[in-house]
Coordinates of C-alpha atoms in Angstrom, one line a residue:
X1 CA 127.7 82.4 102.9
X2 CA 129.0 86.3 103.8
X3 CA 125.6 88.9 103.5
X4 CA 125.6 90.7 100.6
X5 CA 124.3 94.5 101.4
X6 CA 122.2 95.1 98.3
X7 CA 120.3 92.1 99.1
X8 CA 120.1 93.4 102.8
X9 CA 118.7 96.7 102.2
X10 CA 117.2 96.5 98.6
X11 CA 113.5 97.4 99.0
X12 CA 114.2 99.6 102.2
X13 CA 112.3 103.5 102.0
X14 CA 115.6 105.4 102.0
X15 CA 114.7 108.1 100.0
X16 CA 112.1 109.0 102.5
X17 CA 115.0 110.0 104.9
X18 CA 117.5 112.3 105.5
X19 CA 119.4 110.5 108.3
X20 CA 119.7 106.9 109.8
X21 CA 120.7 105.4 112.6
X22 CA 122.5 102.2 113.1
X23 CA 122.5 100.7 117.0
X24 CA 126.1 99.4 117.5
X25 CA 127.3 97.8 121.1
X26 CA 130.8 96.8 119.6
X27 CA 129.8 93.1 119.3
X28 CA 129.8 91.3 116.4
X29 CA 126.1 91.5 114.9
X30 CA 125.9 95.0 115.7
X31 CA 129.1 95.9 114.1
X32 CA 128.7 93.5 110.9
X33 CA 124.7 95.7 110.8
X34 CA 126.9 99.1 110.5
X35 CA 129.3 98.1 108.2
X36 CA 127.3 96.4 105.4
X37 CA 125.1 99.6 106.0
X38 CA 128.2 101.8 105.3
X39 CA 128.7 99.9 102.3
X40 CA 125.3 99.8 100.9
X41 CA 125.1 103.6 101.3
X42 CA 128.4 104.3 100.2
X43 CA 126.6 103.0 96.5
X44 CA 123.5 104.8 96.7
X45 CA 123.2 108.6 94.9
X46 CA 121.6 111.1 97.7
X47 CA 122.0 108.4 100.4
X48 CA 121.0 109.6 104.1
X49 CA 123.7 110.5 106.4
X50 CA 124.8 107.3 108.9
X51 CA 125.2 108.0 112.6
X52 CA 125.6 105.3 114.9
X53 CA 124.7 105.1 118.6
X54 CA 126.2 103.6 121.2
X55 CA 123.9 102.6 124.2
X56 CA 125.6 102.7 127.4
X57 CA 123.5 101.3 130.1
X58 CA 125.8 102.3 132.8
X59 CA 125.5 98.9 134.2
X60 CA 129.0 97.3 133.8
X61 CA 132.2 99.3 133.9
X62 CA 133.5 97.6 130.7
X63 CA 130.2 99.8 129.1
X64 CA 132.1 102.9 128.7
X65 CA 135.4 101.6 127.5
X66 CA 133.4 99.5 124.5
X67 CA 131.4 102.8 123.7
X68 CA 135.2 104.1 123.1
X69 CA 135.9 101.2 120.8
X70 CA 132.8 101.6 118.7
X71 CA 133.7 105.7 118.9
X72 CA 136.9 105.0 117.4
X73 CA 136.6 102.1 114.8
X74 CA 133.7 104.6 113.5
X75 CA 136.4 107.5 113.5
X76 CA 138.3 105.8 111.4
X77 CA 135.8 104.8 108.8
X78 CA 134.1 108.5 108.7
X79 CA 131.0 107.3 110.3
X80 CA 129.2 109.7 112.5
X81 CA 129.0 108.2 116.7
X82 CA 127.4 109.2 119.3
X83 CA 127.2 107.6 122.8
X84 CA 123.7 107.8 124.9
X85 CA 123.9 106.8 128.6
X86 CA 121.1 105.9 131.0
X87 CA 121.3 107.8 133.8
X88 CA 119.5 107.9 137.0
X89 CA 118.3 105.1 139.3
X90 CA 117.8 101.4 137.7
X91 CA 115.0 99.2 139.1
X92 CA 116.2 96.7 142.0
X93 CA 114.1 93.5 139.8
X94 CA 113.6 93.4 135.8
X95 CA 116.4 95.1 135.3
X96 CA 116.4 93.4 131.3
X97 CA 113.0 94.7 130.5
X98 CA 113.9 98.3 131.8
X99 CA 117.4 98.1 130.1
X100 CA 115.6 96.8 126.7
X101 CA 113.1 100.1 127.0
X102 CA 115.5 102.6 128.1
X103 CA 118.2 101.4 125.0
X104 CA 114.7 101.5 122.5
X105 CA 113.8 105.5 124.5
X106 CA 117.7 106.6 123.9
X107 CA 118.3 105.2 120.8
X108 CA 114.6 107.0 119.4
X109 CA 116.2 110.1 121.1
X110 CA 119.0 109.8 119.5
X111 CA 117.1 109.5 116.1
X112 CA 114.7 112.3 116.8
X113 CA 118.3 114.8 117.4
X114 CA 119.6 113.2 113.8
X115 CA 116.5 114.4 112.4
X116 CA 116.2 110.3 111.4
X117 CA 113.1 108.0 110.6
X118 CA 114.8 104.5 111.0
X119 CA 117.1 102.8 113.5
X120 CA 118.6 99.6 112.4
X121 CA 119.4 96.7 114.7
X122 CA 121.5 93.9 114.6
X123 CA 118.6 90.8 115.8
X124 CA 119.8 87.8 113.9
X125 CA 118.3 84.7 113.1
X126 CA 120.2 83.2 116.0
X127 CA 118.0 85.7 118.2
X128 CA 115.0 84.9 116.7
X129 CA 115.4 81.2 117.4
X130 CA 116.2 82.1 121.1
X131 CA 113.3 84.1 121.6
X132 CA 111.0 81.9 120.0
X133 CA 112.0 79.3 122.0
X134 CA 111.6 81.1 125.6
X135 CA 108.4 82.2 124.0
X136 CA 107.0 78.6 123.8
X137 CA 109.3 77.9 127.0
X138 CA 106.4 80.6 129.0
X139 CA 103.4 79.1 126.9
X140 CA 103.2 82.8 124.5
X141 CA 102.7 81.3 122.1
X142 CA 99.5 79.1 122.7
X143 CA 96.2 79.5 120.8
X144 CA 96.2 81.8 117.6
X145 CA 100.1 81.8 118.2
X146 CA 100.5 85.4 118.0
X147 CA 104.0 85.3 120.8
X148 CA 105.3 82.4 118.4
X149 CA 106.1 85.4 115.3
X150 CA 109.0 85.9 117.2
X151 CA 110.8 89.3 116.7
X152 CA 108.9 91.6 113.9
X153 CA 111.3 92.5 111.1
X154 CA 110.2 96.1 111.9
X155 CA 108.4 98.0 114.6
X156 CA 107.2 101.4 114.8
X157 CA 108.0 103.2 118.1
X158 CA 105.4 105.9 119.3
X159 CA 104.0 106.2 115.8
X160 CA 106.9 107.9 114.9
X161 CA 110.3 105.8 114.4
X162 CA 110.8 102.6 112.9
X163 CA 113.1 99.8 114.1
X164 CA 114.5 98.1 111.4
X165 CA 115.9 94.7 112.0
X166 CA 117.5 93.5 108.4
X167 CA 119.5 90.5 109.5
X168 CA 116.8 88.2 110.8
X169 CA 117.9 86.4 107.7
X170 CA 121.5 85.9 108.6
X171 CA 123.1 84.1 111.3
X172 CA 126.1 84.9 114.0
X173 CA 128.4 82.2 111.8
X174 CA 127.9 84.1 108.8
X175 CA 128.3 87.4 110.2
X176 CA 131.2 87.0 112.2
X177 CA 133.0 85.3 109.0
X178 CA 132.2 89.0 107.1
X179 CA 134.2 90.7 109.9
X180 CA 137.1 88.4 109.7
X181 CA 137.2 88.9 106.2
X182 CA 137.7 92.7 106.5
X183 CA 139.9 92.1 109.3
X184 CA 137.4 94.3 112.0
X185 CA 137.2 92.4 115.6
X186 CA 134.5 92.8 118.1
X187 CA 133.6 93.0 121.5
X188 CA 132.5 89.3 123.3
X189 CA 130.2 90.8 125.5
X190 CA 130.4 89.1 129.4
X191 CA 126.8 88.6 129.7
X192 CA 127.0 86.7 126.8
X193 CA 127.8 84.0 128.9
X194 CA 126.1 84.1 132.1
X195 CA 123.8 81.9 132.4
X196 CA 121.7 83.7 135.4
X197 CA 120.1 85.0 132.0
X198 CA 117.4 83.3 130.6
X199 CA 118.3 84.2 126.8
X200 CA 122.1 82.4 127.6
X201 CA 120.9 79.0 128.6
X202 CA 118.4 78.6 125.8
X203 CA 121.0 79.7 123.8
X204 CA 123.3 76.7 125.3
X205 CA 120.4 74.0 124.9
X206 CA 119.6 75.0 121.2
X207 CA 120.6 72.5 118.8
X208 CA 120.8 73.6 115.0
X209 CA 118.4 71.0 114.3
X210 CA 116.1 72.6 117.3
X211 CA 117.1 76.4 116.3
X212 CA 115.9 75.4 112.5
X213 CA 112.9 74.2 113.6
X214 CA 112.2 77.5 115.9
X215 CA 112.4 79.4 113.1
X216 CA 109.9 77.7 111.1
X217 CA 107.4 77.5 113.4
X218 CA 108.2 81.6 113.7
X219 CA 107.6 82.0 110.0
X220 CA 104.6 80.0 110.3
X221 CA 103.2 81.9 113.1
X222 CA 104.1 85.0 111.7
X223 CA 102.2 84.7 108.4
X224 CA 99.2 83.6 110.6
X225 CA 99.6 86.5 112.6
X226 CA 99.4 88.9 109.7
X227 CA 96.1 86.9 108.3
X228 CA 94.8 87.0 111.1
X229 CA 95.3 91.0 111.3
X230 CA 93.9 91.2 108.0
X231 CA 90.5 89.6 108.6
X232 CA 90.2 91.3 112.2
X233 CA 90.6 94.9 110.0
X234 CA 88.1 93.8 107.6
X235 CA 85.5 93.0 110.6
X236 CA 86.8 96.3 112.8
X237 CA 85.6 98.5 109.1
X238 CA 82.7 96.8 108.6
X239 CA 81.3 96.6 111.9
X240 CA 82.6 99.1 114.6
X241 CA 82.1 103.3 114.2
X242 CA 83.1 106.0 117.1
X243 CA 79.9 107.7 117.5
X244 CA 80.9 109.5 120.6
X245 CA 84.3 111.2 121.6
X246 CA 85.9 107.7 123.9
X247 CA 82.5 105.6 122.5
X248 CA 82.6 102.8 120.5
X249 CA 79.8 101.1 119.0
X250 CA 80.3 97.7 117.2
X251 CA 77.2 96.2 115.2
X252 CA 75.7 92.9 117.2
X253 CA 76.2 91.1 114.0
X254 CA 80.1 91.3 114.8
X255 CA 79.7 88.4 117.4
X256 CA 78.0 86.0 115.1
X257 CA 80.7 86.5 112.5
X258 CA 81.4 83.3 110.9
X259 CA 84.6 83.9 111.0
X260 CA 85.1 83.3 115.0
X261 CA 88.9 83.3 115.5
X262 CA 88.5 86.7 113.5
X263 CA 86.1 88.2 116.0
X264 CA 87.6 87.2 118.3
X265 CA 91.0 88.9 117.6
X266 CA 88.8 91.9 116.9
X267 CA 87.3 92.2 120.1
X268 CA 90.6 91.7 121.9
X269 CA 91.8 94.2 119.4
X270 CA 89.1 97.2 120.6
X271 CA 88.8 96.5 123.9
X272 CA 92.7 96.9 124.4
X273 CA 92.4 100.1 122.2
X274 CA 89.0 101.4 124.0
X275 CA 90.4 100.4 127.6
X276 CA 94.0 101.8 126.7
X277 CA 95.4 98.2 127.2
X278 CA 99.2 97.6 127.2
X279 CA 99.2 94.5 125.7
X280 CA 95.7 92.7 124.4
X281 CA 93.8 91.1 126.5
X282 CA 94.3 87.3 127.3
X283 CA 92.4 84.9 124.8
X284 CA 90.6 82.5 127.4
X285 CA 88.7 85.2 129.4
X286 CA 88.2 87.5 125.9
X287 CA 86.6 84.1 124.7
X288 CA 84.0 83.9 127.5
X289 CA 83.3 87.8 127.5
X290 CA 82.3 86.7 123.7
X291 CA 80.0 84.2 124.3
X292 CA 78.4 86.3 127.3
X293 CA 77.8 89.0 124.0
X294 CA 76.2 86.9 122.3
X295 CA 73.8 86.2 125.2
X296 CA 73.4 89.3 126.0
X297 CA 75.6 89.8 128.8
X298 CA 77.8 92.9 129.4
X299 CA 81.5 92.9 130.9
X300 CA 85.1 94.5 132.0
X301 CA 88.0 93.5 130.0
X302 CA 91.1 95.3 129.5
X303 CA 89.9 98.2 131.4
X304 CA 87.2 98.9 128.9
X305 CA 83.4 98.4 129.7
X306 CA 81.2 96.0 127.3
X307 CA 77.9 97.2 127.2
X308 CA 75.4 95.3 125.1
X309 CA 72.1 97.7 124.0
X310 CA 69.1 97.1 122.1
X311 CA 71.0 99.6 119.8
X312 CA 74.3 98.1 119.3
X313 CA 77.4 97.0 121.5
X314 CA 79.7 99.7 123.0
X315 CA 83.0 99.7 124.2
X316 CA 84.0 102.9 126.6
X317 CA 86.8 103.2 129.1
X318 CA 85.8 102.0 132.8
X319 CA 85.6 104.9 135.0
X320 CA 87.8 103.5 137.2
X321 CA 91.8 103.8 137.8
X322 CA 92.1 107.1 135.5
X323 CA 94.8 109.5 135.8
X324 CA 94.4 111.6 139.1
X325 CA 94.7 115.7 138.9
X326 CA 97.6 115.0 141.1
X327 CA 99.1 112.7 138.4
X328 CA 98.2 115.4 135.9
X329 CA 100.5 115.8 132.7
X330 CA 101.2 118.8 130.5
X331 CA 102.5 115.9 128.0
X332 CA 102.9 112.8 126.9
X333 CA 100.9 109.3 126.1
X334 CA 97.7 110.2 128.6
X335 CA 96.2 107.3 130.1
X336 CA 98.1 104.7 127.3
X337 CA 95.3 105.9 125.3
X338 CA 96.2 109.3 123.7
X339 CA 99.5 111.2 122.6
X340 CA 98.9 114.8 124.2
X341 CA 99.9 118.4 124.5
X342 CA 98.6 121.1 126.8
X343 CA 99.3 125.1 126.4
X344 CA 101.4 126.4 129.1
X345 CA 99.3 127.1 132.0
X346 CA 97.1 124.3 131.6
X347 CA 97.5 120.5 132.4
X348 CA 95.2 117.2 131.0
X349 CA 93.4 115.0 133.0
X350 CA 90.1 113.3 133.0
X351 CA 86.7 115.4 132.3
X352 CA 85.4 113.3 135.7
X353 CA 82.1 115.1 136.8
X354 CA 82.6 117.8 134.4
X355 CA 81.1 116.1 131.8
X356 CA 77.8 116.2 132.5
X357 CA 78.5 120.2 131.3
X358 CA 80.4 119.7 128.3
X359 CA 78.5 116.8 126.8
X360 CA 78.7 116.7 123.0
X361 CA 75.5 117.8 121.3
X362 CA 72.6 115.3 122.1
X363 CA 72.3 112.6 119.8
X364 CA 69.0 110.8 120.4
X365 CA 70.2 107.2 119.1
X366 CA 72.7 107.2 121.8
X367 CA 72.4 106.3 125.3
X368 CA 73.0 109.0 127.1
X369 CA 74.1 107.4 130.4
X370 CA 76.9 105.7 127.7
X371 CA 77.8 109.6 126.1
X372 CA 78.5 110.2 130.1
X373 CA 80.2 107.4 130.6
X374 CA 82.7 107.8 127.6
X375 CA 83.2 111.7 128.3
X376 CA 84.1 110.8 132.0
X377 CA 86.8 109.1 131.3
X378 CA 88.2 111.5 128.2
X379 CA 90.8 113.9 128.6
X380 CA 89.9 117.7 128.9
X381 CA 92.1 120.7 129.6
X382 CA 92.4 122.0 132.9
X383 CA 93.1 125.3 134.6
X384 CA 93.7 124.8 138.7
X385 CA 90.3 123.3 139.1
X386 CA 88.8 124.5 136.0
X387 CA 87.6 122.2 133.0
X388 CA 88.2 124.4 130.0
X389 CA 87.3 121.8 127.2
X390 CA 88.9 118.7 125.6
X391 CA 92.4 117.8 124.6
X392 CA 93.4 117.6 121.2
X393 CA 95.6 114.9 120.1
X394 CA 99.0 115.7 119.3
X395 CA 101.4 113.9 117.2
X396 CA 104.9 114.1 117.2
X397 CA 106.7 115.4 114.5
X398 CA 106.0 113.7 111.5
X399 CA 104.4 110.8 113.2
X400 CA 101.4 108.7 113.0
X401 CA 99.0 108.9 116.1
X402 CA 98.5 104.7 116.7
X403 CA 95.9 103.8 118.7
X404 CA 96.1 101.3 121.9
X405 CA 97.7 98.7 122.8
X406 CA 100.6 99.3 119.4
X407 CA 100.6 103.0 120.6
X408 CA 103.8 103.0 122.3
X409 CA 104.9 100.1 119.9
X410 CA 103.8 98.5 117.0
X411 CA 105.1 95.7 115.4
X412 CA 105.2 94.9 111.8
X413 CA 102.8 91.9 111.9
X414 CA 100.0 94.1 112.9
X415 CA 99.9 97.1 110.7
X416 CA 97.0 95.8 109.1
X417 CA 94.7 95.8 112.4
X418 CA 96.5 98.7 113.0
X419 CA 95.8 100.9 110.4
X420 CA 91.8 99.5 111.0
X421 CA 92.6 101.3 114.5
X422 CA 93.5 104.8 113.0
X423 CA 90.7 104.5 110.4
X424 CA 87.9 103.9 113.5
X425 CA 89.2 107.3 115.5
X426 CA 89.3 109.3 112.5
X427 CA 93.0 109.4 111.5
X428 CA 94.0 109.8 108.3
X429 CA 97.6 109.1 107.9
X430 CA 98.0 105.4 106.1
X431 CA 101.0 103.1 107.7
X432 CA 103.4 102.2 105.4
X433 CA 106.5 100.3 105.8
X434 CA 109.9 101.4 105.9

């Protein structure tokens, strides 16, 4: 059955926006994505403007020429193009993780000069089957499952873009077949089938039967996920306050929660966003540092310190491994923790020592060695060798500050956790869907 745009893109924020972006390649799911895009916004009164990008990795020669294809079928349709290349050196090993984060950095770039909120992709159900099934191939998506969700039908990208990925829905069959019938053709791309890459021979060994089945267990997983996120939030609100610029304190009734699996996504949840994690901490060894809790035991997880207190449980960052003054930044995502600016003339790095001076008034229900501890390992503004005072967050253009480890990006399934997140550092700003 061919897609039918309104049912596509009924639902989706438009009228938030004033320009999208649609990620085209020249192969068939990307170019099927633009064109029922064109025609859905070809319907719509006050409908954004269209522009879509081109990512040239500069890895094949054949890149260029296809960029040219996509340039010109888009000429003659009256759609916008643009072309972004990645330049400079490329890594000698995991050359598909840096290409997949350099085409997400240039396509948000991209956005950012369109003055544009969303970028749509073309992920199919075809893809999510595929990546569900290396996922479970590399054991991801053991325990609560949260790897076996598969791709998120959106993800926002440094709390300030959102990828949009509408044809989960819709397979490479039925695509393909709403080209032909509009007589466009596409780019086959080589890779496609080399089987060096991991994606290709799962690709090869998935039945329909076993692609059918993928995807439910994705659905399943996903709505588990997003429960899951739900009753972590709840137990986050309830139970855990910043009391302390970097210092967390979480109520000891939080590890007797009845709700276990909860608090234990929880924990995994602030100890990633205390410790600046990239990615949450493993399950197994989050597990033991839980039971060690309730025992009274402290612990390091996800570069975050544990600290159990007559007073409470608190989570600050380890002093350890911070960013140096030589590593010092003007700008940027400090420490995977904060988004910040500094003035011209200063730089951010840790407080380190200095913090012992610049203490925040004395709060006698806090332990003081902990308010050290937490201001350590905070960002301050420096001058040469000078600690002039902390660094303020800043958020880029009209974008949400999202704490660790969904600061950089945050996927759909988690905006409930995530929100929790904002709401325990003081933001204000609610997430909401595209």
């Amino acid at each position: 059955m061919q897609p039918d745009p309104r049912q596509i893109f009924d639902g989706i924020a438009f009228s938030r926006q004033t320009g999208v972006i649609a990620a085209v390649s020249g192969g068939g799911d990307s170019l099927a994505l633009l064109l029922l895009l064109k025609e859905f916004l070809d319907l719509q009164v006050g409908a954004p403007a269209l522009t879509a990008v081109t990512v040239d990795h500069a890895l094949r020669a054949e890149a260029a020429e296809e960029a040219r294809f996509v340039a010109a079928l888009c000429a003659s349709r009256g759609i916008a193009h643009c072309t972004m290349v990645w330049r400079g050196e490329k890594p000698a090993t995991g050359i598909s993780a840096a290409a997949r984060s350099a085409r997400l950095s240039l396509l948000a770039q991209a956005a950012r000069e369109a003055g544009a909120g969303l970028v749509f992709t073309g992920h199919t159900r075809d893809d999510q089957a595929e990546t569900v099934s290396m996922r479970a191939g590399r054991g991801t998506g053991r325990g609560t499952g949260l790897g076996g969700a598969g791709i998120a039908p959106a993800s926002l990208y440094e709390g300030a873009i959102w990828f949009v990925r509408p044809l989960l829905s819709h397979g490479r069959t039925d695509l393909r077949s709403y080209l032909a019938s509009r007589d466009v053709r596409w780019i086959d791309d080589p890779t496609n089938d080399d089987t060096t890459y991991e994606r290709v021979r799962v690709r090869r060994s998935l039945t329909a039967e076993m692609a059918a089945r993928r995807i439910a267990e994705a659905e399943t997983a996903a709505a588990r996920r997003i429960a899951l996120g739900a009753r972590a939030a709840r137990l986050i609100d309830g139970h855990a306050r910043c009391v302390a610029p970097g210092l967390y304190r979480v109520d000891p009734a939080f590890v007797e929660n009845a709700d276990a699996e909860a608090a234990l996504y929880a924990l995994r949840v602030l100890t990633a966003m205390a410790g600046g994690g990239l990615h949450l901490p493993s399950e197994d060894p989050s597990a033991r540092v839980l039971a060690g809790l309730r025992a009274g035991v402290c612990a390091t997880l996800s570069r975050a310190v544990i600290d159990r207190r007559s007073s409470g449980i608190y989570l600050h960052r380890e002093r350890r491994n911070l960013p140096t003054g030589t590593g010092a930044m003007r700008e940027g995502l400090w420490d995977r923790r904060y988004r910040l600016s500094a003035p011209e003339g200063l730089h951010i790095a840790p407080f380190g020592a200095a913090a012992r001076d610049l203490l925040p008034e004395a709060n006698p229900t806090l332990p003081q060695d902990l308010l050290f501890a937490a201001q350590f390992a905070e960002p301050a503004l420096w001058r040469g060798d000078v600690c002039i005072g902390p660094a303020r967050m800043a958020v880029p253009g009209n974008g949400i500050g999202v704490p660790a480890p969904w600061a950089h990006l945050l996927p759909s399934f988690d905006i409930d956790v995530a929100q929790a997140l904002i709401r325990l550092v003081g933001g204000k700003t609610v997430l909401k869907l595209p």
